[in-house]
Short mmCIF file of C-alpha atoms in Angstrom, two decimals:
data_model
loop_
_atom_site.label_atom_id
_atom_site.label_comp_id
_atom_site.label_asym_id
_atom_site.label_seq_id
_atom_site.Cartn_x
_atom_site.Cartn_y
_atom_site.Cartn_z
CA MET D 1168 -3.04 -5.11 7.75
CA HIS D 1169 0.51 -5.60 8.83
CA LYS D 1170 -0.24 -9.24 8.86
CA LEU D 1171 1.88 -9.58 5.83
CA GLY D 1172 4.69 -9.73 8.30
CA LYS D 1173 3.70 -13.27 8.94
CA VAL D 1174 4.81 -14.69 5.70
CA LEU D 1175 7.84 -12.47 5.84
CA VAL D 1176 8.69 -13.77 9.26
CA ALA D 1177 8.03 -17.42 8.54
CA ALA D 1178 10.02 -17.43 5.32
CA LEU D 1179 12.92 -15.33 6.58
CA ALA D 1180 13.11 -17.25 9.82
CA ALA D 1181 13.32 -20.41 7.79
CA ALA D 1182 16.12 -18.97 5.72
CA VAL D 1183 18.24 -18.43 8.80
CA PHE D 1184 17.89 -21.80 10.50
CA GLY D 1185 16.91 -23.84 7.45
CA GLY D 1186 20.31 -25.56 7.42
CA THR D 1187 19.50 -27.58 10.50
CA ALA D 1188 17.51 -30.78 10.61
CA TYR D 1189 15.21 -29.19 13.17
CA GLY D 1190 14.67 -26.20 10.91
CA TYR D 1191 13.59 -28.20 7.89
CA THR D 1192 11.43 -30.55 9.93
CA THR D 1193 9.60 -27.60 11.44
CA LEU D 1194 9.30 -25.70 8.19
CA GLU D 1195 7.84 -28.64 6.35
CA SER D 1196 4.78 -28.13 8.51
CA LEU D 1197 4.22 -24.93 6.55
CA ASP D 1198 2.68 -27.17 3.91
CA GLY D 1199 -0.42 -26.88 6.07
CA VAL D 1200 -0.85 -23.18 5.24
CA SER D 1201 -4.17 -22.48 3.51
CA ARG D 1202 -3.92 -21.98 -0.24
CA GLU D 1203 -6.08 -20.52 -2.97
CA ASP D 1204 -5.90 -20.30 -6.76
CA VAL D 1205 -5.24 -16.58 -6.98
CA ILE D 1206 -2.29 -16.74 -9.41
CA ASP D 1207 -1.62 -19.04 -12.35
CA ALA D 1208 1.21 -21.45 -11.60
CA PRO D 1209 4.47 -20.69 -13.48
CA GLU D 1210 6.25 -23.27 -15.59
CA PRO D 1211 8.76 -25.40 -13.61
CA GLY D 1212 12.05 -23.54 -13.23
CA GLU D 1213 10.66 -20.37 -14.78
CA GLN D 1214 12.35 -17.13 -13.68
CA PRO D 1215 10.26 -13.95 -13.30
CA ALA D 1216 10.43 -12.09 -16.60
CA ASP D 1217 10.91 -8.68 -14.98
CA GLY D 1218 14.04 -9.74 -13.10
CA SER D 1219 12.42 -9.86 -9.68
CA LEU D 1220 10.30 -12.20 -7.61
CA ASP D 1221 7.35 -10.03 -6.60
CA ILE D 1222 5.13 -10.92 -3.66
CA LEU D 1223 1.92 -9.08 -2.79
CA LEU D 1224 1.20 -9.01 0.94
CA VAL D 1225 -2.38 -8.08 1.72
CA GLY D 1226 -3.87 -7.20 5.09
CA ARG D 1227 -7.65 -7.37 5.29
CA ASP D 1228 -9.83 -5.53 7.77
CA SER D 1229 -11.88 -8.67 8.33
CA ARG D 1230 -13.75 -9.72 11.46
CA THR D 1231 -13.88 -13.39 10.43
CA ASP D 1232 -11.60 -16.35 10.91
CA GLN D 1233 -9.94 -18.44 8.20
CA GLN D 1234 -13.18 -20.31 7.53
CA GLY D 1235 -15.23 -17.13 7.22
CA ASN D 1236 -16.89 -17.48 10.64
CA PRO D 1237 -17.47 -14.29 12.67
CA LEU D 1238 -14.93 -13.76 15.43
CA PRO D 1239 -16.36 -14.23 18.94
CA PRO D 1240 -17.36 -11.01 20.79
CA GLU D 1241 -14.65 -11.54 23.40
CA ILE D 1242 -11.97 -11.68 20.71
CA LEU D 1243 -13.33 -8.54 19.03
CA ARG D 1244 -13.22 -6.76 22.39
CA GLU D 1245 -9.60 -7.72 22.89
CA LEU D 1246 -8.75 -6.66 19.34
CA ARG D 1247 -10.64 -3.38 19.99
CA ALA D 1248 -12.48 -3.88 16.71
CA GLY D 1249 -16.18 -3.43 16.08
CA ALA D 1250 -18.34 -6.32 14.95
CA ASN D 1251 -19.18 -4.77 11.58
CA GLY D 1252 -15.97 -4.63 9.58
CA ASP D 1253 -15.90 -3.72 5.91
CA ASP D 1254 -14.13 -5.90 3.38
CA LEU D 1255 -11.25 -3.46 2.93
CA THR D 1256 -7.60 -4.10 2.21
CA ASP D 1257 -5.99 -1.89 4.83
CA THR D 1258 -2.44 -2.88 3.92
CA LEU D 1259 -0.90 -3.51 0.51
CA ILE D 1260 2.85 -4.16 0.38
CA VAL D 1261 4.86 -5.53 -2.53
CA MET D 1262 8.14 -7.31 -1.80
CA ARG D 1263 10.66 -7.22 -4.66
CA ILE D 1264 13.44 -9.82 -4.56
CA PRO D 1265 15.85 -9.47 -7.53
CA ASN D 1266 16.76 -12.73 -9.26
CA GLY D 1267 19.90 -14.23 -7.76
CA GLN D 1268 20.18 -11.56 -5.06
CA GLN D 1269 19.32 -11.34 -1.39
CA ALA D 1270 18.47 -7.66 -1.13
CA VAL D 1271 14.76 -7.37 -0.39
CA LYS D 1272 12.96 -4.16 -1.31
CA ALA D 1273 9.37 -3.67 -0.16
CA PHE D 1274 7.02 -0.82 -0.97
CA SER D 1275 3.70 0.18 0.52
CA ILE D 1276 0.67 1.38 -1.41
CA PRO D 1277 -1.45 3.73 0.73
CA ARG D 1278 -4.92 2.26 1.21
CA ASP D 1279 -6.64 5.41 -0.08
CA SER D 1280 -4.69 5.54 -3.36
CA TRP D 1281 -7.05 6.73 -6.12
CA VAL D 1282 -6.81 4.21 -8.98
CA THR D 1283 -8.70 2.89 -11.98
CA ALA D 1284 -10.51 -0.34 -11.12
CA PRO D 1285 -9.44 -3.38 -13.19
CA GLY D 1286 -11.45 -4.07 -16.31
CA GLY D 1287 -13.04 -0.65 -16.69
CA ASN D 1288 -12.78 3.09 -16.32
CA ASP D 1289 -14.29 3.43 -12.84
CA LYS D 1290 -12.07 5.11 -10.27
CA SER D 1291 -11.98 4.23 -6.59
CA LYS D 1292 -9.73 3.94 -3.60
CA ILE D 1293 -7.62 0.84 -4.01
CA ASN D 1294 -8.71 -0.60 -0.66
CA GLU D 1295 -12.37 -0.60 -1.80
CA ILE D 1296 -11.77 -2.86 -4.82
CA PHE D 1297 -11.85 -6.03 -2.71
CA GLY D 1298 -15.26 -5.34 -1.17
CA ARG D 1299 -16.86 -4.04 -4.37
CA THR D 1300 -15.70 -7.05 -6.37
CA LYS D 1301 -16.82 -9.48 -3.68
CA PHE D 1302 -20.29 -7.91 -3.53
CA ALA D 1303 -20.66 -7.86 -7.34
CA LYS D 1304 -19.49 -11.47 -7.74
CA ALA D 1305 -21.84 -12.71 -5.02
CA GLY D 1306 -24.76 -10.97 -6.73
CA GLU D 1307 -23.78 -12.47 -10.08
CA LEU D 1308 -23.69 -15.96 -8.60
CA ARG D 1309 -27.06 -15.59 -6.90
CA LYS D 1310 -28.56 -14.27 -10.12
CA ALA D 1311 -27.20 -17.37 -11.88
CA GLY D 1312 -29.15 -19.54 -9.44
CA LYS D 1313 -26.44 -20.42 -6.91
CA THR D 1314 -27.84 -20.94 -3.41
CA ASP D 1315 -25.01 -22.46 -1.38
CA LYS D 1316 -23.94 -19.54 0.84
CA ALA D 1317 -20.53 -21.02 1.64
CA GLU D 1318 -19.71 -21.60 -2.03
CA ILE D 1319 -20.93 -18.13 -3.01
CA GLU D 1320 -18.73 -16.60 -0.30
CA LYS D 1321 -15.71 -18.65 -1.40
CA GLN D 1322 -16.01 -17.72 -5.08
CA ALA D 1323 -16.74 -14.07 -4.28
CA ILE D 1324 -13.65 -13.75 -2.07
CA THR D 1325 -11.46 -15.43 -4.70
CA ALA D 1326 -12.70 -12.92 -7.29
CA ALA D 1327 -12.02 -10.08 -4.84
CA ARG D 1328 -8.45 -11.26 -4.22
CA LYS D 1329 -7.77 -11.50 -7.93
CA ALA D 1330 -9.19 -8.01 -8.55
CA THR D 1331 -7.01 -6.52 -5.79
CA LEU D 1332 -3.94 -8.22 -7.22
CA LYS D 1333 -4.81 -6.97 -10.71
CA ALA D 1334 -5.22 -3.41 -9.42
CA VAL D 1335 -1.76 -3.54 -7.85
CA GLU D 1336 -0.26 -4.89 -11.08
CA GLU D 1337 -1.88 -2.16 -13.19
CA LEU D 1338 -0.78 0.59 -10.84
CA SER D 1339 2.80 -0.62 -10.35
CA GLY D 1340 3.47 -2.10 -13.78
CA ILE D 1341 4.88 -5.28 -12.28
CA LYS D 1342 3.74 -8.90 -12.54
CA ILE D 1343 2.90 -10.35 -9.12
CA ASP D 1344 4.39 -13.83 -8.71
CA HIS D 1345 2.97 -14.76 -5.30
CA PHE D 1346 0.19 -13.68 -2.97
CA ALA D 1347 -0.28 -13.77 0.80
CA GLU D 1348 -3.19 -12.49 2.90
CA VAL D 1349 -3.67 -12.06 6.61
CA ASN D 1350 -6.32 -10.43 8.82
CA LEU D 1351 -6.83 -8.80 12.22
CA LEU D 1352 -6.66 -11.97 14.29
CA SER D 1353 -3.66 -13.38 12.48
CA PHE D 1354 -1.55 -10.30 13.08
CA TYR D 1355 -2.53 -10.30 16.72
CA GLU D 1356 -1.36 -13.91 17.07
CA ILE D 1357 1.91 -13.46 15.16
CA SER D 1358 3.01 -10.44 17.18
CA LYS D 1359 2.49 -12.42 20.39
CA ALA D 1360 4.27 -15.49 19.01
CA VAL D 1361 7.54 -13.56 18.62
CA GLY D 1362 7.29 -12.00 22.06
CA GLY D 1363 6.53 -8.47 20.91
CA VAL D 1364 8.36 -5.83 18.88
CA GLU D 1365 10.21 -2.71 20.05
CA VAL D 1366 9.05 0.62 18.60
CA CYS D 1367 9.81 4.24 19.42
CA LEU D 1368 7.45 7.24 19.30
CA ASN D 1369 8.38 10.92 19.19
CA LYS D 1370 5.52 11.80 21.52
CA ALA D 1371 2.65 10.26 23.41
CA THR D 1372 -0.43 9.55 21.31
CA LYS D 1373 -3.96 8.35 21.83
CA ASP D 1374 -6.76 7.35 19.44
CA ARG D 1375 -10.08 6.01 20.60
CA ASP D 1376 -11.04 4.38 17.29
CA SER D 1377 -7.97 2.13 17.03
CA GLY D 1378 -7.45 1.78 20.77
CA ALA D 1379 -3.99 3.36 20.55
CA ASP D 1380 -2.71 4.77 23.85
CA PHE D 1381 1.08 4.97 23.87
CA PRO D 1382 3.65 7.03 25.78
CA ALA D 1383 6.59 8.69 24.08
CA GLY D 1384 9.85 6.78 23.73
CA ARG D 1385 10.85 3.16 23.26
CA GLN D 1386 8.44 0.37 24.18
CA THR D 1387 7.73 -3.25 23.29
CA ILE D 1388 4.24 -3.99 22.01
CA GLN D 1389 2.32 -7.11 21.03
CA GLY D 1390 -1.19 -8.46 20.60
CA ALA D 1391 -3.94 -5.85 20.78
CA ASP D 1392 -1.44 -3.03 21.40
CA ALA D 1393 0.53 -3.97 18.29
CA LEU D 1394 -2.69 -3.99 16.29
CA ALA D 1395 -3.62 -0.55 17.62
CA PHE D 1396 -0.14 0.77 16.81
CA VAL D 1397 -0.35 -0.12 13.12
CA ARG D 1398 -4.04 0.77 12.73
CA GLN D 1399 -3.93 4.28 14.17
CA ARG D 1400 -4.43 7.09 11.65
CA LYS D 1401 -6.18 9.79 13.69
CA ASN D 1402 -4.08 12.28 15.67
CA LEU D 1403 -1.09 11.62 13.39
CA PRO D 1404 0.41 14.56 11.44
CA ARG D 1405 0.02 12.91 8.03
CA SER D 1406 -2.90 10.61 8.82
CA ASP D 1407 -2.77 7.49 6.64
CA LEU D 1408 0.73 8.20 5.36
CA ASP D 1409 2.02 8.10 8.92
CA ARG D 1410 0.07 4.88 9.46
CA VAL D 1411 1.94 3.39 6.49
CA ARG D 1412 5.18 4.48 8.17
CA ARG D 1413 4.05 2.81 11.40
CA GLN D 1414 3.41 -0.44 9.54
CA GLN D 1415 6.84 -0.36 7.93
CA VAL D 1416 8.61 0.31 11.22
CA PHE D 1417 6.71 -2.47 12.93
CA LEU D 1418 7.37 -4.99 10.15
CA ALA D 1419 11.07 -4.17 10.12
CA GLY D 1420 11.14 -4.65 13.89
CA LEU D 1421 9.18 -7.88 13.54
CA ALA D 1422 11.75 -9.23 11.10
CA LYS D 1423 14.58 -8.18 13.43
CA GLN D 1424 12.93 -9.74 16.46
CA THR D 1425 12.36 -12.99 14.61
CA LEU D 1426 15.79 -13.21 13.05
CA SER D 1427 18.00 -11.91 15.84
CA GLY D 1428 15.89 -11.59 18.97
CA GLY D 1429 16.18 -15.13 20.27
CA THR D 1430 13.05 -16.42 18.58
CA LEU D 1431 14.91 -18.86 16.35
CA ALA D 1432 16.83 -20.27 19.28
CA ASN D 1433 13.60 -21.08 21.08
CA PRO D 1434 11.87 -24.17 19.60
CA ALA D 1435 8.66 -23.39 21.47
CA ARG D 1436 8.49 -19.88 19.97
CA VAL D 1437 9.25 -21.20 16.48
CA SER D 1438 6.50 -23.78 16.80
CA GLU D 1439 4.07 -21.11 18.03
CA LEU D 1440 5.02 -18.85 15.11
CA ILE D 1441 4.53 -21.61 12.54
CA ALA D 1442 1.21 -22.56 14.14
CA ALA D 1443 0.00 -18.96 14.01
CA VAL D 1444 0.91 -18.73 10.32
CA LYS D 1445 -0.91 -21.97 9.55
CA ARG D 1446 -4.03 -20.79 11.40
CA SER D 1447 -4.31 -17.44 9.72
CA VAL D 1448 -2.36 -16.95 6.49
CA ILE D 1449 -3.66 -17.63 2.98
CA ILE D 1450 -1.18 -17.95 0.10
CA ASP D 1451 -1.47 -18.74 -3.59
CA SER D 1452 -1.51 -22.40 -4.60
CA SER D 1453 1.70 -22.28 -6.64
CA TRP D 1454 4.00 -20.96 -3.90
CA ASP D 1455 6.70 -23.43 -2.84
CA LEU D 1456 7.56 -22.03 0.59
CA LEU D 1457 10.52 -24.34 1.19
CA ASP D 1458 12.08 -23.32 -2.12
CA PHE D 1459 11.47 -19.69 -1.17
CA VAL D 1460 13.18 -20.29 2.17
CA ARG D 1461 16.28 -21.61 0.42
CA GLN D 1462 16.33 -18.60 -1.89
CA MET D 1463 16.16 -16.24 1.08
CA ARG D 1464 18.94 -17.89 3.08
CA GLY D 1465 21.32 -15.34 4.51
CA VAL D 1466 18.93 -12.39 4.55
CA SER D 1467 19.10 -10.48 7.83
CA GLY D 1468 16.47 -8.25 9.38
CA GLY D 1469 18.40 -5.24 8.13
CA GLY D 1470 18.35 -6.67 4.62
CA ILE D 1471 14.73 -5.68 4.09
CA ALA D 1472 14.09 -2.04 3.14
CA PHE D 1473 10.54 -0.59 3.22
CA GLU D 1474 9.53 2.44 1.16
CA THR D 1475 6.28 4.04 -0.05
CA ILE D 1476 5.16 4.68 -3.61
CA PRO D 1477 5.34 8.28 -4.92
CA VAL D 1478 2.30 10.35 -4.02
CA VAL D 1479 1.09 13.36 -6.02
CA ASN D 1480 -1.43 14.77 -3.54
CA PRO D 1481 -2.29 13.17 -0.17
CA ASP D 1482 -5.38 15.37 0.17
CA TYR D 1483 -7.00 14.84 -3.25
CA ARG D 1484 -10.63 16.03 -3.42
CA TYR D 1485 -11.89 13.58 -6.02
CA ASP D 1486 -15.61 14.41 -6.02
CA PRO D 1487 -16.74 18.03 -6.52
CA LYS D 1488 -20.19 17.08 -5.19
CA HIS D 1489 -18.62 15.97 -1.89
CA PRO D 1490 -15.73 18.41 -1.28
CA THR D 1491 -14.82 16.87 2.08
CA TRP D 1492 -14.16 13.41 0.61
CA THR D 1493 -10.45 12.83 0.14
CA ALA D 1494 -8.16 10.25 -1.40
CA VAL D 1495 -4.44 9.90 -2.11
CA GLN D 1496 -3.71 10.95 -5.68
CA VAL D 1497 -1.01 8.88 -7.40
CA ASP D 1498 0.48 8.95 -10.89
CA PRO D 1499 0.83 5.41 -12.35
CA ALA D 1500 3.78 6.52 -14.49
CA GLN D 1501 5.67 7.70 -11.40
CA VAL D 1502 4.73 4.56 -9.48
CA ARG D 1503 5.93 2.28 -12.29
CA ALA D 1504 9.24 4.10 -12.60
CA PHE D 1505 9.69 3.90 -8.83
CA ALA D 1506 8.89 0.16 -8.71
CA ALA D 1507 11.27 -0.54 -11.60
CA SER D 1508 14.06 1.43 -9.92
CA LEU D 1509 14.02 -0.87 -6.90
CA ILE D 1510 15.68 -3.62 -8.96
CA GLY D 1511 17.69 -1.31 -11.19
CA THR D 1512 15.45 -1.53 -14.24
CA PRO D 1513 15.46 1.79 -16.12
CA PRO D 1514 12.03 3.35 -16.53
CA ALA D 1515 10.51 3.73 -19.97
CA THR D 1516 11.87 6.54 -22.13
CA PRO D 1517 9.89 9.72 -21.40
CA GLN D 1518 7.47 10.90 -24.02
CA ALA D 1519 8.95 13.64 -26.20
CA PRO D 1520 7.38 17.07 -25.66
CA ALA D 1521 4.57 17.51 -28.15
CA GLY D 1522 3.23 20.93 -27.19
CA PRO D 1523 1.51 23.12 -26.55
CA THR D 1524 3.85 25.25 -24.44
CA VAL D 1525 2.80 25.81 -20.83
CA ASP D 1526 3.76 29.00 -19.01
CA VAL D 1527 3.41 28.89 -15.23
CA VAL D 1528 2.72 31.87 -13.00
CA ASN D 1529 3.35 31.53 -9.28
CA ALA D 1530 0.82 33.72 -7.42
CA SER D 1531 0.82 31.54 -4.32
CA GLY D 1532 3.78 32.96 -2.43
CA LYS D 1533 5.32 29.45 -2.19
CA ASP D 1534 8.96 29.34 -3.30
CA GLY D 1535 9.72 27.11 -6.26
CA LEU D 1536 6.10 26.17 -7.03
CA ALA D 1537 6.14 27.35 -10.66
CA ALA D 1538 9.29 25.38 -11.44
CA ARG D 1539 7.89 22.21 -9.85
CA ILE D 1540 4.66 22.46 -11.83
CA SER D 1541 6.56 23.18 -15.03
CA ASP D 1542 8.71 20.06 -14.50
CA LEU D 1543 5.66 17.98 -13.68
CA LEU D 1544 3.85 19.03 -16.88
CA ALA D 1545 6.99 18.44 -18.93
CA GLU D 1546 6.97 14.85 -17.71
CA LYS D 1547 3.46 14.60 -19.18
CA GLY D 1548 4.63 15.69 -22.62
CA PHE D 1549 4.01 19.45 -22.52
CA LYS D 1550 6.68 21.92 -23.61
CA LYS D 1551 8.22 24.03 -20.90
CA GLY D 1552 7.44 27.73 -21.18
CA ASP D 1553 8.19 30.72 -18.98
CA THR D 1554 7.93 30.57 -15.20
CA LYS D 1555 7.50 33.71 -13.14
CA ALA D 1556 6.06 35.09 -9.91
CA GLU D 1557 3.27 37.65 -9.64
CA ALA D 1558 1.27 39.32 -6.90
CA GLN D 1559 -0.49 36.79 -4.72
CA ARG D 1560 -4.04 35.74 -5.44
CA ARG D 1561 -6.22 33.19 -3.73
CA THR D 1562 -7.47 30.90 -6.51
CA SER D 1563 -5.82 29.08 -9.42
CA VAL D 1564 -6.80 29.04 -13.08
CA VAL D 1565 -5.71 27.56 -16.41
CA ARG D 1566 -5.99 30.00 -19.33
CA PHE D 1567 -5.87 29.37 -23.09
CA SER D 1568 -6.52 31.09 -26.39
CA ASP D 1569 -6.61 28.29 -28.96
CA ALA D 1570 -5.83 25.04 -27.10
CA SER D 1571 -8.98 24.37 -25.11
CA GLU D 1572 -8.74 20.56 -25.07
CA ARG D 1573 -5.13 20.55 -23.90
CA ALA D 1574 -5.91 23.27 -21.36
CA ALA D 1575 -8.63 21.03 -19.91
CA GLU D 1576 -6.08 18.22 -19.76
CA VAL D 1577 -3.64 20.42 -17.83
CA ALA D 1578 -6.41 21.51 -15.47
CA LYS D 1579 -7.27 17.88 -14.76
CA LEU D 1580 -3.63 16.93 -14.18
CA LEU D 1581 -3.36 19.67 -11.58
CA GLY D 1582 -6.29 18.44 -9.54
CA GLY D 1583 -9.27 19.94 -11.40
CA LEU D 1584 -8.58 23.66 -11.82
CA THR D 1585 -10.91 26.18 -13.45
CA VAL D 1586 -10.34 26.72 -17.19
CA GLN D 1587 -10.79 30.11 -18.87
CA GLN D 1588 -10.34 31.44 -22.39
CA ALA D 1589 -8.11 34.54 -22.48
CA ASP D 1590 -6.97 36.48 -25.56
CA SER D 1591 -3.88 37.56 -23.63
CA VAL D 1592 -2.43 34.03 -23.85
CA PRO D 1593 -0.22 33.62 -26.98
CA ALA D 1594 -1.32 31.16 -29.66
CA GLY D 1595 -0.01 27.66 -28.98
CA HIS D 1596 0.45 28.42 -25.28
CA ILE D 1597 -1.40 27.57 -22.07
CA GLU D 1598 -1.01 29.67 -18.94
CA VAL D 1599 -1.28 28.17 -15.48
CA VAL D 1600 -1.78 30.63 -12.62
CA LEU D 1601 -1.26 29.10 -9.16
CA GLY D 1602 -3.00 30.73 -6.22
CA GLN D 1603 -2.55 30.57 -2.46
CA VAL D 1604 -5.03 27.72 -1.93
CA TYR D 1605 -3.50 25.45 -4.59
CA LYS D 1606 -3.06 21.95 -3.11
CA GLY D 1607 -2.69 19.88 -6.25
CA PRO D 1608 0.33 17.94 -7.56
CA GLY D 1609 3.62 19.63 -6.75
CA SER D 1610 2.09 21.86 -4.08
CA SER D 1611 4.81 20.89 -1.60
CA SER D 1612 8.53 20.56 -2.10
CA GLY D 1613 8.00 16.81 -2.00
CA GLY D 1614 6.15 17.24 -5.28
CA GLY D 1615 5.67 13.96 -7.03
CA GLY D 1616 8.16 12.23 -4.79
CA ALA D 1617 7.64 9.67 -2.08
CA ALA D 1618 4.68 10.04 0.20
CA GLY D 1619 6.97 10.68 3.10
CA GLN D 1620 8.50 13.68 1.28
CA GLY D 1621 12.05 12.89 2.32
CA ASP D 1622 11.41 9.81 4.45
CA GLN D 1623 14.32 7.41 4.29
CA PRO D 1624 13.73 3.69 3.67
CA ILE D 1625 12.88 1.75 6.83
CA THR D 1626 15.02 -1.26 7.77
CA ALA D 1627 15.52 -3.23 10.96
CA ASP D 1628 18.66 -1.15 11.55
CA THR D 1629 16.83 2.19 11.28
CA GLU D 1630 17.32 4.30 14.39
CA GLY D 1631 15.24 7.13 15.76
CA CYS D 1632 11.57 7.54 16.61
CA ILE D 1633 8.49 8.19 14.47
CA ASP D 1634 5.12 9.90 14.95
#
């Protein structure tokens, strides 16, 4: 989950006190961190081609330890986690570190983001790719005659990690250079090792599933409470998007606590932190942590900024047969442009409008909706037509006279609207009529922007409370 903070903390902590003999002696023990061949090793001295060192931090909702053994019942009770956990990736964060710079930009990918699975056309929530790949790989190995359960598990998990990494690369358009994974227990241990993290809530909140039970205002949390804080999604205004915000706030506070909260001046705490990382973190085989520490020297807690990828529709109904099933709809083109902008790389030149012309009618009563939809479709290569408001109606429709295939494309882009042929629509035009219940892309003023719809980047210096 938020376990990614571990590697962040260990590496950044090292950067601060790495100039001392004690620092380097302690950090060399990081060589004991578990490794796995998830990423091909780069050539010696090779610089990332995209101008940024990109690190994928994965948090797994796993009820096992580093060796794959089930966690004891007493530990599960303290973690407030059930015994039957799915193999889901509850947290996906990419850290972008521009070559030769010390500004660290990190962005979250909501766990329910609706994406195309690597190597095919199947769509799923991005957090399900790990478990599906693991299950499929295990079945493939058993079918091939493999019987060693431990070896099957090991190979299946490796395949799942690679598939998750590939999904992130395909969505974001960036090449991941390093990988780190943590789970429930590891986050629990790390948060205790640093002595807790201060957070602030706008109001009291409680959630039975995660175990969250917090008063309003500032408070320091660690262990099981910290885990509950970053896992809660129920009883939050924006559900999973607010959980992402919680994770970012906690990680920023974790970095601040480690870098400026007395942790580094306390050898016992540093040793406990390093030990917790070694017990619970898995990284790729090619990652030279000491070299990374040197690269990160001078970064402060406030030097890490957390954002969230652009979201089209946080309440996307992806299966007409199951209208209550929801996902987070994202546009890969928007996500790639956003990821590139974090290191100043200009996005690809937009596709030139190639028709047909799309006229948009706002019958929803929401100010500015027609203009937002017109802009959104223009980004997809459609010509801008007229925008106007009409008397309110409940439902939405896409009308055409002679452009049925492109009308179906527009309908799909807008979340699966009904398509109708209408002689009243001019030749070469498509007409989009937006009703009161329209909840597709652009339905709010946040449009295709960040999930937080106006949320500012989170850093260790961010003030104020959150939900």
